Amino acid sequence: MGEFDLIRRFFTRDQQVARVGIGDDCAIFGAQVGYEHCISTDMLVEGRHFLSDVDPAALGYKALATNLSDLAAMGAQPHSFLLSIGLPQADERWLQAFSAGLFQLAQRHNCPLIGGDTTRSPLVVISITVQGLVPHGAGVLRSGARVGDDIWVSGTLGDAALGLALLQERIRVGDPDERERAISRLHWPEPRVALGMELASIASSMMDLSDGLAGDLLHILRASHRKAAVELAHLPMRAALRGLPRMQALSLATAGGDDYELLFTAEPRASARIEQLAEDHELPLSRIGRILPLAGGELPQIEWLLDGRPTQFEAQGFDHFDD
Amino acid sequence: MGEFDLIRRFFTRDQQVARVGIGDDCAIFGAQVGYEHCISTDMLVEGRHFLSDVDPAALGYKALATNLSDLAAMGAQPHSFLLSIGLPQADERWLQAFSAGLFQLAQRHNCPLIGGDTTRSPLVVISITVQGLVPHGAGVLRSGARVGDDIWVSGTLGDAALGLALLQERIRVGDPDERERAISRLHWPEPRVALGMELASIASSMMDLSDGLAGDLLHILRASHRKAAVELAHLPMRAALRGLPRMQALSLATAGGDDYELLFTAEPRASARIEQLAEDHELPLSRIGRILPLAGGELPQIEWLLDGRPTQFEAQGFDHFDD
C-alpha cells in the first residue's frame, strides 16, 4: 500500500475548517477577524515518550491531548491540527486503532486534521502541530504573574506519575479503582480546553503541567520575574497519593509530569469567579500559593511551605536533556 | 545542558512576525485581512531521509527548504515556521551548524522560527511546520489543470537524483563542476518561493517536484481528473544528464526525487508571461507537455512522447511505503 493511500484511508475525514485540507501541498484556511492564531508543536518518539507495545489508540489520543493542552494553556479555542508520523511499517490494525484514538479527541474538540506527512521510520515518531484561535490580545502568557496573585491548579497532581510508577511496579496501591484511575490519567489525559478558554479573561498567567509543578511553575516565575510561596499541604491529591508516605506523595505531586492540568495565577479578588468555574466544570480548582516579589539579586524560585512554615523541600521537574 | 537552554541558545532569534514566539505554550500571531493561511508539515528521519554523517548545516537548510517549497507550490509568501527536533545528544557543534544552515535560509525568505519542541531521541528526527500567506482565493491547487493547458517545469530535472547516484558511485560523471553541482542540488535545493508567488496569478495548477516528475504530475492529473502528454525530448536536463545513456538520463529526470522545482499548468496564451518570468528569475521554464481530457473510463495517466511519437516508457515516482 502506498503512502498516499494510507493517509487517505486512515487520516482523511470530513472537515469544514480549511478550504483546502489533506491532499495538496499545503492546507489553506481563512483568517478570522478579531482573533489571533495560537500554534504549538510536540514530538513523541518511541522508546522515549512511549514503549513499542503501547496501546495505539491511547498513543493517538495522547499525542493530540498534549497539544490541545498547550492551546488550553493560552485560553485558545482549537482550530485544526497537522500530523506527521513515521512508522516502521504500514500496519493496518495499528493505524486503525491509532487514528480512532486520535479522532475521538479531535472530534470532541472540533479540531479537524487538515494536513500532515507520513514516512517510513525505524522508530514510531509522531509530531503534531495544533492551531487555535483566541480573541485579539486575550491569550494568557506565562509572563503575566503579578505580586500578590494567587497560584491555582486544576484537578489533582501526581496521578499520571503514580500511574507510571504503578506500571513499573515501583509503587503499590491497594485500591483497584484508584490504581486504574492513575494509569488512565497517564494514558488518557484530559486537556482542559473549555476551562482554559474561560480562564482567558481571569488568569494573569497560565501554562499546562507537562513536566511537573516545580519545574513548570518555575517557567512562569522566570517569565514573570517573580518568586512564589507554595503550600505543600494545599496540593490537591487523590486518595491514592494521600495514602502513600508523605515525601513520596509530595515528590509525585511536585515533580511528576504528564498531568496536563492548568497552572495559573489570578488576583485574589477573582477567587469567587474561579470557585464558580470549579463548580461549573465539576473539577477541583485549588489555590496552592502566592506570587511574591523578587528581592534585589534574587533568582526566580519557589519557597515551599508546610502548614505555613518554610520547609526544606527539593523537587525537580523533568527535563528532556537532563536525564 | 537542559532542553530549554538548548532551544534558547541555538534556536531563538529576533523575529517580528509573531507577538509571542518561542518560550510560551504557543506562539501567537495576528491574522492578515484579505489573506488566507497556507500550512504544511514534513518529517525527516535519520537513516531514511539522510545518513547520520550528513553535514548538519545542509540538513538544517534542506529541512526548511523542502517546506518552503510546499509554500512556493501554493504561490504563498512565507510567514513563519515551527521546528520539532529529536536528537541522541545535545551536541553543541552539531546544533551550531544545523541552526546556521536553517537560519541562513529562513532569513533569506523572511520566515522566522516562532516555536517548536526539542526532545532526546535514539535517531535524529526533524519535523518542520511552515506557514505562509496568500491573497484570498489565490492559492494554486493541484486540482486546477484544464484541458489544453500547457505543462511547465522550472529549472532542470534529475540533478538531485544524479547527485545521489554520484555519491553512491552508481554513476560516474567526468566534469568536476557538473559533479559538484549535482551533489549541491541534492543537499542545498533552492525553493522557488519568489517564482511561485508570481505564478499564483498565472498557473492553473501547481505543485513542487519532491518525488519525481512522473509521480508528481500524476497527483495533478488525479486531482484535476485529466491525463497528460509529455514530450521526453523537452525535459530540461543539464549537460551532466544529457551526457549519460538516454534511458538513464530519462529515468533520473522523470523518477528522480528531491529536485524541488515547480511543476505547473497554464493556458497557452500565458506563454509570453511565463517566458518573461524565466528571464526575470534567470531560471529556465520549460514547456514539457499538455493536459488532455480523459476518455470515458480512462484513468489519469501520462502519455510519454519521444520526438512527437508515443513511446513505451515506464517511470515510477518515489513512494515512502512502496520501497
Short mmCIF file of C-alpha atoms in Angstrom, two decimals, chain A residues 25, chain B residues 62 65-66 69-70 72-74 142 151-161 185 189-192 206-220 235-236 252-264 286 288 302 304 317-318:
data_model
loop_
_atom_site.label_atom_id
_atom_site.label_comp_id
_atom_site.label_asym_id
_atom_site.label_seq_id
_atom_site.Cartn_x
_atom_site.Cartn_y
_atom_site.Cartn_z
CA ASP A 25 0.98 20.94 -0.99
CA LYS B 62 17.22 21.26 3.42
CA ALA B 65 13.90 24.24 2.03
CA THR B 66 11.55 21.32 1.40
CA SER B 69 8.99 24.54 -1.46
CA ASP B 70 5.48 23.47 -0.41
CA ALA B 72 6.10 28.03 -3.22
CA ALA B 73 3.86 25.38 -4.79
CA MET B 74 0.78 27.23 -3.49
CA ARG B 142 -3.30 20.66 -7.76
CA ILE B 151 2.60 21.73 -18.60
CA TRP B 152 5.69 23.56 -17.39
CA VAL B 153 8.63 22.87 -15.10
CA SER B 154 11.14 25.27 -13.61
CA GLY B 155 14.89 24.66 -13.65
CA THR B 156 16.31 21.30 -14.68
CA LEU B 157 15.22 17.79 -13.76
CA GLY B 158 17.11 14.88 -12.27
CA ASP B 159 20.05 16.83 -10.84
CA ALA B 160 19.45 15.80 -7.24
CA ALA B 161 18.94 12.15 -8.22
CA ARG B 185 21.38 20.35 -5.84
CA PRO B 189 17.88 22.68 -3.05
CA GLU B 190 16.54 26.11 -3.87
CA PRO B 191 12.86 26.54 -3.01
CA ARG B 192 11.26 28.56 -5.82
CA MET B 206 0.94 23.78 -9.37
CA MET B 207 2.98 21.54 -7.09
CA ASP B 208 6.62 21.11 -6.22
CA LEU B 209 8.69 18.21 -7.51
CA SER B 210 9.74 16.21 -4.48
CA ASP B 211 9.16 12.62 -5.59
CA GLY B 212 9.94 12.88 -9.32
CA LEU B 213 8.08 14.27 -12.31
CA ALA B 214 6.20 11.08 -13.20
CA GLY B 215 4.70 10.51 -9.77
CA ASP B 216 4.12 14.17 -9.01
CA LEU B 217 2.43 15.00 -12.31
CA LEU B 218 0.12 12.08 -11.65
CA HIS B 219 -1.01 13.85 -8.46
CA ILE B 220 -2.04 16.87 -10.52
CA LEU B 235 12.56 17.67 -20.41
CA PRO B 236 15.11 20.23 -19.24
CA LEU B 252 16.70 10.32 -13.47
CA ALA B 253 14.67 13.18 -14.95
CA THR B 254 11.28 11.52 -14.59
CA ALA B 255 11.61 9.35 -11.49
CA GLY B 256 14.37 11.10 -9.55
CA GLY B 257 13.15 12.96 -6.49
CA ASP B 258 14.38 15.91 -4.47
CA ASP B 259 14.55 18.49 -7.28
CA TYR B 260 12.11 20.90 -5.58
CA GLU B 261 11.38 22.60 -8.87
CA LEU B 262 7.88 23.82 -9.63
CA LEU B 263 5.57 21.81 -11.88
CA PHE B 264 2.62 23.84 -13.12
CA SER B 286 10.26 24.66 -19.94
CA ILE B 288 7.09 19.85 -21.48
CA ILE B 302 0.84 10.28 -18.57
CA TRP B 304 5.05 9.84 -22.94
CA GLY B 317 7.79 8.03 -8.58
CA PHE B 318 9.12 7.58 -5.10
#
